Coordinates of C-alpha atoms in Angstrom, one line a residue:
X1 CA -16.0 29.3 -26.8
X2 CA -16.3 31.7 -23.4
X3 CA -16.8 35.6 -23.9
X4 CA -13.2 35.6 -22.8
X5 CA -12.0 34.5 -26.0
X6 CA -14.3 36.7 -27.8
X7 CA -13.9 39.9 -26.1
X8 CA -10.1 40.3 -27.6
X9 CA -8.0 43.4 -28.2
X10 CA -10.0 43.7 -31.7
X11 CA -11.8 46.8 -30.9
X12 CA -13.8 46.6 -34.5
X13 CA -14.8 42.9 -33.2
X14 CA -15.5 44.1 -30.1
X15 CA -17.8 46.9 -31.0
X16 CA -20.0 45.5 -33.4
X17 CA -20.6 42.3 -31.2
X18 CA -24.8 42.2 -30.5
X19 CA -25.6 41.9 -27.2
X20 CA -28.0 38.3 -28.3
X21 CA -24.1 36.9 -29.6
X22 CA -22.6 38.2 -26.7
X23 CA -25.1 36.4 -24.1
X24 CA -25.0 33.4 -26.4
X25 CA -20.9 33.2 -25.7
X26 CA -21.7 33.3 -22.1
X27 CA -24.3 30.4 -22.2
X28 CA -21.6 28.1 -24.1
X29 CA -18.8 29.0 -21.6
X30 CA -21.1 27.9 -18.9
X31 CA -22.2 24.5 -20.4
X32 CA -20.5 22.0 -18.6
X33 CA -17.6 20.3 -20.3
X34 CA -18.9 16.5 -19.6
X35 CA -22.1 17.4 -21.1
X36 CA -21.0 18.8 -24.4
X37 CA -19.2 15.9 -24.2
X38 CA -21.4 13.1 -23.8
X39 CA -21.5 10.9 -26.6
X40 CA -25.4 10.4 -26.9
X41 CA -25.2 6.6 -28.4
X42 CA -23.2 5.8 -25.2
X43 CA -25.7 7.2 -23.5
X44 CA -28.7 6.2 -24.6
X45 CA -27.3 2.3 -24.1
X46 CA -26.3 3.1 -20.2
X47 CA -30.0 3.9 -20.3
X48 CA -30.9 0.4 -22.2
X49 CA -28.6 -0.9 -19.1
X50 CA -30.6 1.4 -16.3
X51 CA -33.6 0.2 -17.7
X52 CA -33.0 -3.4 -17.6
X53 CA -32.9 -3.7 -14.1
X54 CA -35.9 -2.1 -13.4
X55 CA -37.0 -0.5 -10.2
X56 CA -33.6 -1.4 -9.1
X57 CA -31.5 0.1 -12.0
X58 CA -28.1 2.0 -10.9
X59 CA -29.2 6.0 -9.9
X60 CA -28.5 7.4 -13.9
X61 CA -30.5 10.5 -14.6
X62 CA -31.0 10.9 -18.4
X63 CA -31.5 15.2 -17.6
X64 CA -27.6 14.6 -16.5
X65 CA -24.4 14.4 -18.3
X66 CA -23.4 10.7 -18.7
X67 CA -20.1 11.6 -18.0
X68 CA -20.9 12.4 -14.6
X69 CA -23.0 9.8 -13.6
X70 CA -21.8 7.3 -10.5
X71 CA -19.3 5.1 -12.0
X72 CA -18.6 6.0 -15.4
X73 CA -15.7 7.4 -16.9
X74 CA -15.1 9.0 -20.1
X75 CA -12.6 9.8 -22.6
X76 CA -12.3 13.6 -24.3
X77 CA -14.0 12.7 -26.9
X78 CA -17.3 12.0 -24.4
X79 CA -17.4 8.3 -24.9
X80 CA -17.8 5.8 -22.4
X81 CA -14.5 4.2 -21.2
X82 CA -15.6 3.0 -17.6
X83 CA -18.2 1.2 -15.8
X84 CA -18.1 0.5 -12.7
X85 CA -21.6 -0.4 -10.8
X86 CA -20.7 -1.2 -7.2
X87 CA -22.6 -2.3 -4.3
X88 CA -25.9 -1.9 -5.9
X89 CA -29.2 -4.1 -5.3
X90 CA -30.1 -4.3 -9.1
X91 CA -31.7 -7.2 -9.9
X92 CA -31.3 -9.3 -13.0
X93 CA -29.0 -10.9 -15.4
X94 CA -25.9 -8.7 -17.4
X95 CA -27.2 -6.4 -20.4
X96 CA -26.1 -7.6 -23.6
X97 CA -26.1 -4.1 -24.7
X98 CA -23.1 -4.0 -22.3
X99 CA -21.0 -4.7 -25.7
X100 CA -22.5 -1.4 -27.6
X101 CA -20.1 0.3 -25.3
X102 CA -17.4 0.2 -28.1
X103 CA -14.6 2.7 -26.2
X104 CA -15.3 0.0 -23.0
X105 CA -11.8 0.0 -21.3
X106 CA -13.0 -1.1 -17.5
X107 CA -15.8 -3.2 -16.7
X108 CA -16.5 -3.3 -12.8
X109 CA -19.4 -5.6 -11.4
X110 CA -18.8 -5.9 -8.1
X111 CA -20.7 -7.1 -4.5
X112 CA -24.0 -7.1 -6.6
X113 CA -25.4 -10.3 -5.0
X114 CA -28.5 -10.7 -6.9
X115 CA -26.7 -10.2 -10.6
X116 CA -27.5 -13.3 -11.7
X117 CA -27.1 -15.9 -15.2
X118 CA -24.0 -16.0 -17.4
X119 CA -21.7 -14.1 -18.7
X120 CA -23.5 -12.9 -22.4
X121 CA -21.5 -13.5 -25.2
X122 CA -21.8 -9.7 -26.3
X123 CA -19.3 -8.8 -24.4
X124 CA -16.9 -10.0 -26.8
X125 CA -17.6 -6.6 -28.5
X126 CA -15.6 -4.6 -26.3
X127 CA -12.3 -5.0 -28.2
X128 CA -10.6 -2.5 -26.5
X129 CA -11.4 -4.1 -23.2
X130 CA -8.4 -3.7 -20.6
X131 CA -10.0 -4.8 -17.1
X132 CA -12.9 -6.9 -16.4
X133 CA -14.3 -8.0 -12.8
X134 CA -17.3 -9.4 -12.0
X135 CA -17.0 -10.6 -8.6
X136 CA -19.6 -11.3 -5.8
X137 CA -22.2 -11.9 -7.7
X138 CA -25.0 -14.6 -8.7
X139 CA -23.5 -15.3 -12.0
X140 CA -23.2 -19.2 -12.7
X141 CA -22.5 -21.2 -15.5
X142 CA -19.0 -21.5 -17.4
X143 CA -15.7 -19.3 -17.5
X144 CA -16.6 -18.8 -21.2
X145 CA -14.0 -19.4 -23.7
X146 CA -15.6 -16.7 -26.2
X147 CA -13.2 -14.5 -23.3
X148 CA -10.0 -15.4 -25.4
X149 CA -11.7 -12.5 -28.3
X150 CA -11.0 -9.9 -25.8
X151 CA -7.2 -9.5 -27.1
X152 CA -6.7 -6.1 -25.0
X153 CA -7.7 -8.0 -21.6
X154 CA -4.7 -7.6 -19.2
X155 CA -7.0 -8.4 -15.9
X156 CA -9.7 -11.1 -15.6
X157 CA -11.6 -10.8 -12.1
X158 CA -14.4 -13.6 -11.5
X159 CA -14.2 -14.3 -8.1
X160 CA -16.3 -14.8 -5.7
X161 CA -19.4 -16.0 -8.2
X162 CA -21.3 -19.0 -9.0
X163 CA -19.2 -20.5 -12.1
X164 CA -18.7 -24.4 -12.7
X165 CA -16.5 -26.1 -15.1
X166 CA -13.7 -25.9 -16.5
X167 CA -11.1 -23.4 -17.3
X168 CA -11.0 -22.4 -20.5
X169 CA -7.6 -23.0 -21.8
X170 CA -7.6 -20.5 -24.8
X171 CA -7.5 -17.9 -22.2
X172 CA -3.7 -18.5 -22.7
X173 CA -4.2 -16.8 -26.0
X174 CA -4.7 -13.8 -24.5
X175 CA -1.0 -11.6 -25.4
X176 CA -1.5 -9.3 -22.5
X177 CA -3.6 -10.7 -19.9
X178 CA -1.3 -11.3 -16.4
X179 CA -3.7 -11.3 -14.0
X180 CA -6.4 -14.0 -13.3
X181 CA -8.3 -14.1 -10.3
X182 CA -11.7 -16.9 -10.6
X183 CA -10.9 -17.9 -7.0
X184 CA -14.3 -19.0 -4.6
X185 CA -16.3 -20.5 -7.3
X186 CA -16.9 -24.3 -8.2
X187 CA -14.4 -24.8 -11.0
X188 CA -13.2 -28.2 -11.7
X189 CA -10.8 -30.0 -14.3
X190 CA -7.2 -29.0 -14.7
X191 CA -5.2 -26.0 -14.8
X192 CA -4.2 -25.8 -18.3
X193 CA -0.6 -25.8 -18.8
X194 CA -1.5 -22.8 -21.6
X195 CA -1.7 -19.7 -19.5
X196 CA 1.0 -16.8 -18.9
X197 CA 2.7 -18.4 -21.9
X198 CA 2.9 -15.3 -23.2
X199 CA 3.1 -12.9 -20.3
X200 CA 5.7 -13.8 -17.7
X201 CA 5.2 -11.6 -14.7
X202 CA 1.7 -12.9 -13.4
X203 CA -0.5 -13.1 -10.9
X204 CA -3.0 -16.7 -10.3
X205 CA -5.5 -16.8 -7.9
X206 CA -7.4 -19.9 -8.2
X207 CA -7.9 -20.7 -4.5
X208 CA -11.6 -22.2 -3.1
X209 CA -12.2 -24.4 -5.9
X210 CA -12.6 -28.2 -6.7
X211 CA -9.5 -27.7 -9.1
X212 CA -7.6 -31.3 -9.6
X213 CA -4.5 -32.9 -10.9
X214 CA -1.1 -31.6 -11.3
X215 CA 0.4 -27.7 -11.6
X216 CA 1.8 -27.5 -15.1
X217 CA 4.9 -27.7 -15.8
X218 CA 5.2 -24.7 -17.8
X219 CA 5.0 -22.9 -14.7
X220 CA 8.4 -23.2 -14.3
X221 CA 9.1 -20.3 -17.4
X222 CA 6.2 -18.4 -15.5
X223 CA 7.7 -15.4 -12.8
X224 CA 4.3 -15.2 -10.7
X225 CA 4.1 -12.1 -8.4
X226 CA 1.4 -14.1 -6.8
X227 CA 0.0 -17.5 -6.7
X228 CA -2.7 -19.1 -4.6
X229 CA -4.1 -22.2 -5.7
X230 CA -5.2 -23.1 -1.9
X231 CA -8.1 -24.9 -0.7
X232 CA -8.2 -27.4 -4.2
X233 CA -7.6 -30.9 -4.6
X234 CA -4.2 -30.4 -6.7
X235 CA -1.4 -33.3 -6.6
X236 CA 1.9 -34.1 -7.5
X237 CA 4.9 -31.6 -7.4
X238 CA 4.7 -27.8 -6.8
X239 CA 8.5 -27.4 -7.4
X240 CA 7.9 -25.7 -10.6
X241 CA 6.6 -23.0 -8.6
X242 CA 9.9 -22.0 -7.1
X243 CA 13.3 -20.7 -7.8
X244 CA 15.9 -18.4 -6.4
X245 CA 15.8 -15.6 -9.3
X246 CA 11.9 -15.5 -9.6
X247 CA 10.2 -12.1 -8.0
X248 CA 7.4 -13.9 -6.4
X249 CA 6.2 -12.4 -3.1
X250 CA 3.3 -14.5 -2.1
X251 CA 2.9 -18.6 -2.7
X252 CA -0.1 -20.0 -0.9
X253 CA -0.9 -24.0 -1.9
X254 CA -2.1 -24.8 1.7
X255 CA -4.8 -27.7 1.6
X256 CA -4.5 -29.7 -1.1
X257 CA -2.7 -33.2 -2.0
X258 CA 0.6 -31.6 -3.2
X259 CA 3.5 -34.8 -2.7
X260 CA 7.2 -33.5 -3.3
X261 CA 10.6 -33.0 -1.5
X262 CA 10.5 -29.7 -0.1
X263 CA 14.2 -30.3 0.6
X264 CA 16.0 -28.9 -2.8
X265 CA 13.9 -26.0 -3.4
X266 CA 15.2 -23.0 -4.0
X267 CA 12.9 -20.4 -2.7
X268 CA 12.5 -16.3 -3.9
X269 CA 15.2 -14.8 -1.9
X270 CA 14.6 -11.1 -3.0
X271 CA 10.6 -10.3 -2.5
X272 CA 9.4 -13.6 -1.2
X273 CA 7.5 -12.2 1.9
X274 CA 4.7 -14.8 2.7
X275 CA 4.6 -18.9 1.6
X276 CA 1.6 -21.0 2.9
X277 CA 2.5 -25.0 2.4
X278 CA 0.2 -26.3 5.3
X279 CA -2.4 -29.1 5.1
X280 CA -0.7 -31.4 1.9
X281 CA 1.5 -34.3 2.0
X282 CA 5.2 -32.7 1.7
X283 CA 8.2 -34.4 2.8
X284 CA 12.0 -33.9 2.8
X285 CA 13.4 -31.4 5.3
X286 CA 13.1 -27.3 5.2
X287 CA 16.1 -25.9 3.2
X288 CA 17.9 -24.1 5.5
X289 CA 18.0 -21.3 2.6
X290 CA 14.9 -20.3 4.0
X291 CA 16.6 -18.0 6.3
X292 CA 18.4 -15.7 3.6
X293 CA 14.9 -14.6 2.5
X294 CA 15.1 -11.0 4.2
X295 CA 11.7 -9.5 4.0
X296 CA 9.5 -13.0 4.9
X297 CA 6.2 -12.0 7.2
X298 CA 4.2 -15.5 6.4
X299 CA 5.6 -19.1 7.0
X300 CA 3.3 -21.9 7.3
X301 CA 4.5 -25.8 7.0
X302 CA 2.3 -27.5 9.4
X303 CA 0.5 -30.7 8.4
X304 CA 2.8 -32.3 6.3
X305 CA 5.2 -35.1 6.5
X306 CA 8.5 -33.2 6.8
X307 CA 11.0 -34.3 8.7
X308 CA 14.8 -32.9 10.1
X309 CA 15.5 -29.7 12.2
X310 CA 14.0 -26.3 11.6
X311 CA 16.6 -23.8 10.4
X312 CA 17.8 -21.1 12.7
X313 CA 18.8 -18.2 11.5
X314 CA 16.9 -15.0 9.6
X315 CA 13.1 -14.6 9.8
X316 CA 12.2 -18.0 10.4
X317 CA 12.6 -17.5 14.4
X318 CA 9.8 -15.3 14.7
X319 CA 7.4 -18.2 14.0
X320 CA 5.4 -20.3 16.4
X321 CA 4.9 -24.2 16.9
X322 CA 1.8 -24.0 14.7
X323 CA 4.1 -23.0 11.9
X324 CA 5.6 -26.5 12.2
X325 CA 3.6 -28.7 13.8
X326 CA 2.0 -32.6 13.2
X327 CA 5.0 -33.1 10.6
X328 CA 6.5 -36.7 10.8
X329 CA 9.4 -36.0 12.5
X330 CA 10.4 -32.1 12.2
X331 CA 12.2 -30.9 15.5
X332 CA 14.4 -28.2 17.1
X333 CA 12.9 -25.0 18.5
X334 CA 9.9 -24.0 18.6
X335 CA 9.2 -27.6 18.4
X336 CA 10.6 -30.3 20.9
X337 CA 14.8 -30.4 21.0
X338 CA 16.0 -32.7 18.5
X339 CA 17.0 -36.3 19.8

């Protein structure tokens, strides 16, 4: 309540108003709205979370609001929706109070080198847990399954980390999760054929891993915006991947083991603007429907075993020799004239 509101065209209100009550309005009005706010058992756990780390604990000043320290957000009811903890030298491993955050919508760990250990399975808590990253870290150890009981997940962000294993595949049971990013760790195993079953429009960034055997199958029902699986040991046919009616704008598979004919694909035609194919063991000739794809700023079949002449025609004429070359027996320009 401000004296604003107090001081209304009630004269008899007015008049009778002690000056104590009257400087007691003006303190409230001047209390900051974050700090009346501040739910105090989210508070006092982001201390149990500064605290844990030490000397090196994120710069959270218990004589300040919560709600308007570095990195957290909150909702109007003064609870804590958003952590983000960026750039920081804390040391140590993640809090498990981190799942006494209830109202936890956004969970940001990110370029905190020495963050080290596994991911705690307290963070299962957080059922109303939209976005988690933790990337560029020290945390090693296993994508953990206990992940599929975060059922309001839509983005998963573990890249750049320590993790080994496999990938869990009951992270396919996630209804609204279409984004997984866990590329630049040591994963191994399959991709399991279960994820994006039930989101279509996705994004998959799996690249820099030790990632084996065949792209699913499924993938084929899947619309990906994005996909790199690059830099992975993956086999067999990546012709799932493609189709003229998906909405994909960015397929990067380049060095892996990949063996199909690249020759009746039918590539994105109406966002497709980069496709990275270099460094695997392709064959067939290049569909000359390349060239209807209007917006394409990334092309890249070199090191393959491709054969035939390059298309002329559309976008494909801005791209070099190295686009093309040491392919079995691809020719026309840039490459030598064909015989």
């Amino acid at each position: 309540m401000s004296i604003k509101m107090i001081m209304t065209p009630n004269s008899l209100f007015h008049k009778t108003m002690s000056p104590l009550l009257a400087l007691l309005a003006i303190s409230v009005s001047l209390i900051p709205a974050s700090f009346a706010l501040c739910n105090e058992h989210d508070k006092q756990t982001l201390l149990i979370i500064r605290d844990s780390f030490g000397s090196s604990n994120p710069p959270w000043h218990s004589d300040i609001a919560c709600c308007d320290w570095p990195g957290i957000d909150c909702d109007a009811d003064g609870h804590v929706t958003g952590m983000a903890i960026l750039e920081n030298p804390l040391v140590g491993p993640i809090p498990s109070a981190i799942g006494d955050l209830h109202y936890l919508q956004v969970v940001r760990l990110h370029k905190l080198p020495n963050l080290y250990g596994t991911i705690p399975p307290e963070i299962t808590k957080l059922s109303k847990l939209r976005f988690l990253t933790i990337s560029w870290t020290g945390i090693y150890g296993s994508v953990p399954a206990f992940l599929a009981k975060l059922t309001a997940l839509e983005q998963l962000d573990l890249s750049f980390n320590k993790l080994s294993g496999f990938i869990p595949s009951s992270l396919g049971d996630l209804p609204k999760l279409y984004s997984i990013d866990i590329s630049r760790n040591n994963l191994t195993g399959t991709i399991p054929a279960s994820l994006f079953h039930k989101v279509p429009n996705s994004y998959l960034l799996l690249s820099h891993n030790n990632l084996t055997g065949p792209i699913p199958r499924s993938f084929q029902e899947v619309d990906f915006t994005r996909v790199d699986l690059s830099r992975n040991k993956l086999t067999g046919d990546a012709s799932v991947l493609f189709g003229r009616s998906k909405s994909t704008q960015s397929i990067d598979l380049s060095r892996n083991k990949l063996t199909f004919d690249l020759s009746n694909v039918k590539f994105p035609e109406a966002e497709l603007i980069s496709l990275e194919l270099n460094h695997n063991m392709i064959y067939g000739s290049i569909p000359k429907q390349i060239t209807k794809v209007p917006n394409l700023q990334g092309f890249n079949v070199s090191y393959n075993r491709l054969c035939g002449e390059i298309p002329r025609g559309g976008k494909l004429g801005q791209f070099d020799k190295y686009s093309f070359f040491h392919n079995k027996c691809l020719c026309g320009p840039p490459l030598a004239p064909c015989a």
